[in-house]
CSV table of C-alpha atoms and ligand atoms in Angstrom, one decimal:
chain,number,residue,atom,x,y,z
N,1,MET,CA,-3.9,16.7,11.7
N,2,THR,CA,-5.0,18.8,14.7
N,3,PHE,CA,-8.1,19.0,16.9
N,4,ARG,CA,-10.7,21.6,16.3
N,5,PHE,CA,-13.3,20.8,18.9
N,6,CYS,CA,-13.1,19.8,22.5
N,7,PRO,CA,-13.7,16.0,22.7
N,8,LEU,CA,-15.4,16.4,26.1
N,9,CYS,CA,-18.0,19.1,25.4
N,10,ALA,CA,-17.6,19.9,21.6
N,11,THR,CA,-16.9,23.6,22.1
N,12,THR,CA,-14.3,25.0,19.5
N,13,LEU,CA,-10.8,24.8,20.8
N,14,ALA,CA,-8.8,28.2,20.9
N,15,PRO,CA,-5.1,29.0,21.5
N,16,VAL,CA,-5.1,30.1,25.2
N,17,GLU,CA,-2.2,31.0,27.3
N,18,GLN,CA,-2.1,29.5,30.6
N,19,ALA,CA,0.4,28.9,33.6
N,20,GLU,CA,1.8,25.5,33.7
N,21,ASP,CA,4.7,24.0,35.6
N,22,GLY,CA,7.1,25.1,33.0
N,23,GLY,CA,5.6,28.7,32.9
N,24,LEU,CA,3.1,30.4,30.6
N,25,LYS,CA,2.3,28.3,27.5
N,26,THR,CA,-0.2,28.8,24.8
N,27,ARG,CA,-2.0,25.6,23.8
N,28,LEU,CA,-5.3,24.6,22.1
N,29,ARG,CA,-7.7,24.6,25.1
N,30,CYS,CA,-11.4,24.4,25.7
N,31,THR,CA,-12.9,27.7,26.9
N,32,ALA,CA,-15.9,26.0,28.2
N,33,CYS,CA,-14.3,23.2,30.2
N,34,ASP,CA,-10.9,22.5,31.4
N,35,PHE,CA,-9.7,20.4,28.4
N,36,THR,CA,-6.2,20.9,27.1
N,37,HIS,CA,-5.0,19.5,23.9
N,38,TRP,CA,-1.6,18.5,24.9
N,39,ASN,CA,-0.6,17.3,21.4
N,40,ASN,CA,1.9,14.8,22.9
N,41,PRO,CA,3.9,12.7,20.4
N,42,THR,CA,2.5,9.4,19.5
N,43,PRO,CA,4.6,6.1,20.2
N,44,VAL,CA,5.5,4.4,16.8
N,45,LEU,CA,7.2,0.9,16.8
N,46,ALA,CA,9.8,0.2,14.1
N,47,ALA,CA,11.6,-3.1,13.4
N,48,VAL,CA,14.9,-3.8,11.7
N,49,VAL,CA,13.6,-7.3,10.3
N,50,GLU,CA,16.5,-9.8,10.0
N,51,CYS,CA,15.5,-12.9,8.3
N,52,VAL,CA,17.7,-15.5,10.0
N,53,ASP,CA,16.6,-18.2,7.5
N,54,ARG,CA,17.7,-16.0,4.4
N,55,GLY,CA,21.3,-15.6,5.3
N,56,GLY,CA,20.5,-12.7,7.7
N,57,ARG,CA,19.4,-10.4,5.2
N,58,LEU,CA,17.2,-7.5,6.1
N,59,LEU,CA,13.6,-7.2,4.8
N,60,LEU,CA,12.7,-3.5,4.0
N,61,ALA,CA,9.2,-2.9,2.5
N,62,ARG,CA,7.7,-0.1,0.5
N,63,ASN,CA,4.3,1.1,1.7
N,64,ALA,CA,1.5,0.9,-0.9
N,65,ALA,CA,0.5,4.7,0.0
N,66,TRP,CA,3.9,6.0,-1.0
N,67,THR,CA,4.6,7.5,-4.5
N,68,SER,CA,8.3,7.2,-3.8
N,69,ARG,CA,10.5,4.2,-4.5
N,70,MET,CA,11.6,4.2,-0.9
N,71,PHE,CA,12.0,0.9,1.1
N,72,ALA,CA,11.8,1.3,4.8
N,73,LEU,CA,11.6,-0.4,8.3
N,74,ILE,CA,8.3,-2.0,9.3
N,75,THR,CA,6.3,0.4,11.4
N,76,GLY,CA,3.2,0.6,13.2
N,77,PHE,CA,1.3,2.4,16.1
N,78,MET,CA,1.5,0.9,19.6
N,79,GLU,CA,-1.9,-0.3,20.8
N,80,ALA,CA,-3.6,-0.2,24.2
N,81,GLY,CA,-2.9,-3.3,26.3
N,82,GLU,CA,0.5,-4.4,24.8
N,83,THR,CA,4.1,-3.9,25.6
N,84,PRO,CA,6.3,-2.3,23.0
N,85,GLN,CA,8.0,-5.7,22.5
N,86,GLU,CA,4.5,-7.3,21.9
N,87,GLY,CA,3.5,-4.6,19.6
N,88,VAL,CA,6.6,-4.7,17.5
N,89,ALA,CA,6.3,-8.4,17.2
N,90,ARG,CA,2.6,-8.1,16.2
N,91,GLU,CA,3.3,-5.4,13.7
N,92,VAL,CA,6.1,-7.5,12.1
N,93,THR,CA,3.9,-10.6,11.8
N,94,GLU,CA,0.9,-8.6,10.5
N,95,GLU,CA,2.7,-6.8,7.9
N,96,THR,CA,5.1,-9.6,6.8
N,97,GLY,CA,3.7,-13.0,7.9
N,98,LEU,CA,7.1,-13.8,9.4
N,99,THR,CA,7.3,-15.5,12.7
N,100,VAL,CA,9.3,-13.4,15.3
N,101,ASP,CA,12.0,-15.2,17.4
N,102,THR,CA,13.3,-12.4,19.4
N,103,VAL,CA,13.2,-8.5,19.6
N,104,SER,CA,15.7,-6.4,21.1
N,105,LEU,CA,15.8,-2.6,21.6
N,106,ILE,CA,17.9,-0.5,19.3
N,107,GLY,CA,17.0,2.9,20.6
N,108,VAL,CA,14.3,5.7,20.8
N,109,TYR,CA,14.3,8.5,18.2
N,110,ASP,CA,12.2,11.6,17.8
N,111,PHE,CA,10.5,12.3,14.6
N,112,GLN,CA,9.2,15.8,15.2
N,113,ARG,CA,7.7,16.4,11.5
N,114,MET,CA,5.1,13.7,12.4
N,115,ASN,CA,5.0,14.5,16.1
N,116,GLN,CA,6.1,10.8,16.8
N,117,VAL,CA,8.6,9.1,19.1
N,118,ILE,CA,10.0,6.0,17.3
N,119,ILE,CA,10.9,3.0,19.4
N,120,ALA,CA,13.1,0.8,17.3
N,121,TYR,CA,13.8,-2.9,17.8
N,122,HIS,CA,15.9,-5.5,16.0
N,123,ALA,CA,13.5,-8.5,15.2
N,124,ARG,CA,15.0,-11.7,14.3
N,125,THR,CA,12.4,-13.6,12.2
N,126,HIS,CA,11.8,-16.6,10.0
N,127,GLY,CA,9.2,-18.3,7.8
N,128,GLU,CA,7.3,-17.4,4.7
N,129,ILE,CA,6.9,-13.8,3.7
N,130,VAL,CA,3.3,-12.8,3.1
N,131,LEU,CA,2.8,-9.0,2.8
N,132,SER,CA,-0.3,-7.2,4.2
N,133,PRO,CA,-2.2,-5.0,1.7
N,134,GLU,CA,-0.6,-2.1,3.4
N,135,LEU,CA,2.7,-3.0,1.8
N,136,ALA,CA,3.3,-3.0,-2.0
N,137,GLU,CA,6.6,-4.8,-2.1
N,138,TYR,CA,9.5,-5.9,-0.2
N,139,LYS,CA,13.4,-6.3,-0.9
N,140,LEU,CA,15.9,-8.3,1.0
N,141,PHE,CA,19.3,-6.8,1.5
N,142,PRO,CA,22.7,-7.9,2.9
N,143,PRO,CA,23.1,-5.5,5.9
N,144,GLN,CA,26.1,-3.9,4.4
N,145,ASP,CA,24.0,-3.0,1.3
N,146,VAL,CA,21.4,-0.9,2.9
N,147,ARG,CA,21.1,2.9,2.6
N,148,CYS,CA,19.9,4.9,5.6
N,149,TRP,CA,17.8,8.0,5.4
N,150,PRO,CA,18.3,11.0,7.5
N,151,ALA,CA,15.3,10.9,9.6
N,152,GLY,CA,13.8,8.9,12.7
N,153,THR,CA,13.8,5.3,11.5
N,154,GLY,CA,16.9,5.8,9.3
N,155,TYR,CA,19.0,6.7,12.4
N,156,ALA,CA,17.8,3.6,14.0
N,157,LEU,CA,18.9,1.5,11.1
N,158,ALA,CA,22.2,3.3,11.1
N,159,ASP,CA,22.8,2.6,14.9
N,160,TRP,CA,22.0,-1.0,14.3
N,161,LEU,CA,24.4,-1.3,11.5
N,162,ARG,CA,27.1,0.3,13.7
N,163,ALA,CA,26.4,-2.2,16.4
N,164,GLN,CA,26.9,-5.0,13.8
N,165,GLY,CA,30.2,-3.5,12.8
N,166,HIS,CA,29.0,-1.9,9.4
N,167,GLN,CA,29.6,1.5,8.5
N,168,PRO,CA,26.1,3.0,7.6
N,169,GLN,CA,25.8,4.6,4.3
N,170,PHE,CA,23.2,7.6,4.1
N,171,ILE,CA,21.0,8.7,1.1
N,172,ASP,CA,21.6,12.2,0.1
N,173,MET,CA,17.9,13.3,0.4
N,174,ALA,CA,19.1,16.8,-1.2
N,175,ARG,CA,19.9,14.9,-4.4
N,176,ARG,CA,16.7,12.9,-4.7
N,177,PRO,CA,14.4,14.3,-7.5
O,201,ZN,ZN1,-14.7,21.3,26.6
């Protein structure tokens, strides 16, 4: 997804080279006003959801829009007017129905393919699981049984596993059909 028109004056945007602090840079700019489409990465919140009342198993979920059988972390966009900690707790509750007891930062990861920056938390949760319509199904895994994927949130999961004393196992994406 990219911008085609200036959001300020509706002129068609064009790639224009211009001097910036870092030197000459070509970006989509408006030729009528001073608007520049910076295309900064979007912050996405992600949670390794631990169900403390289910033996510490991890909840991974499959997005209803996905055709693959991948189960992944709970993720969502950060919203205006909330801290990342509030945002990740909100996403976990909205998407799973779980009550979030605590959140702690795992790390920050790039996901350049989607122009996102992932802020990943460990969320300790309890309660009844009620999935939002966005999610098709969930699975509960003992931490040592999960497989990580070699991209943004998968690296977050791997880092969390290592911190818990588990050796992360990665899915070989090249072998997936
Ligand atoms: Zn403009």
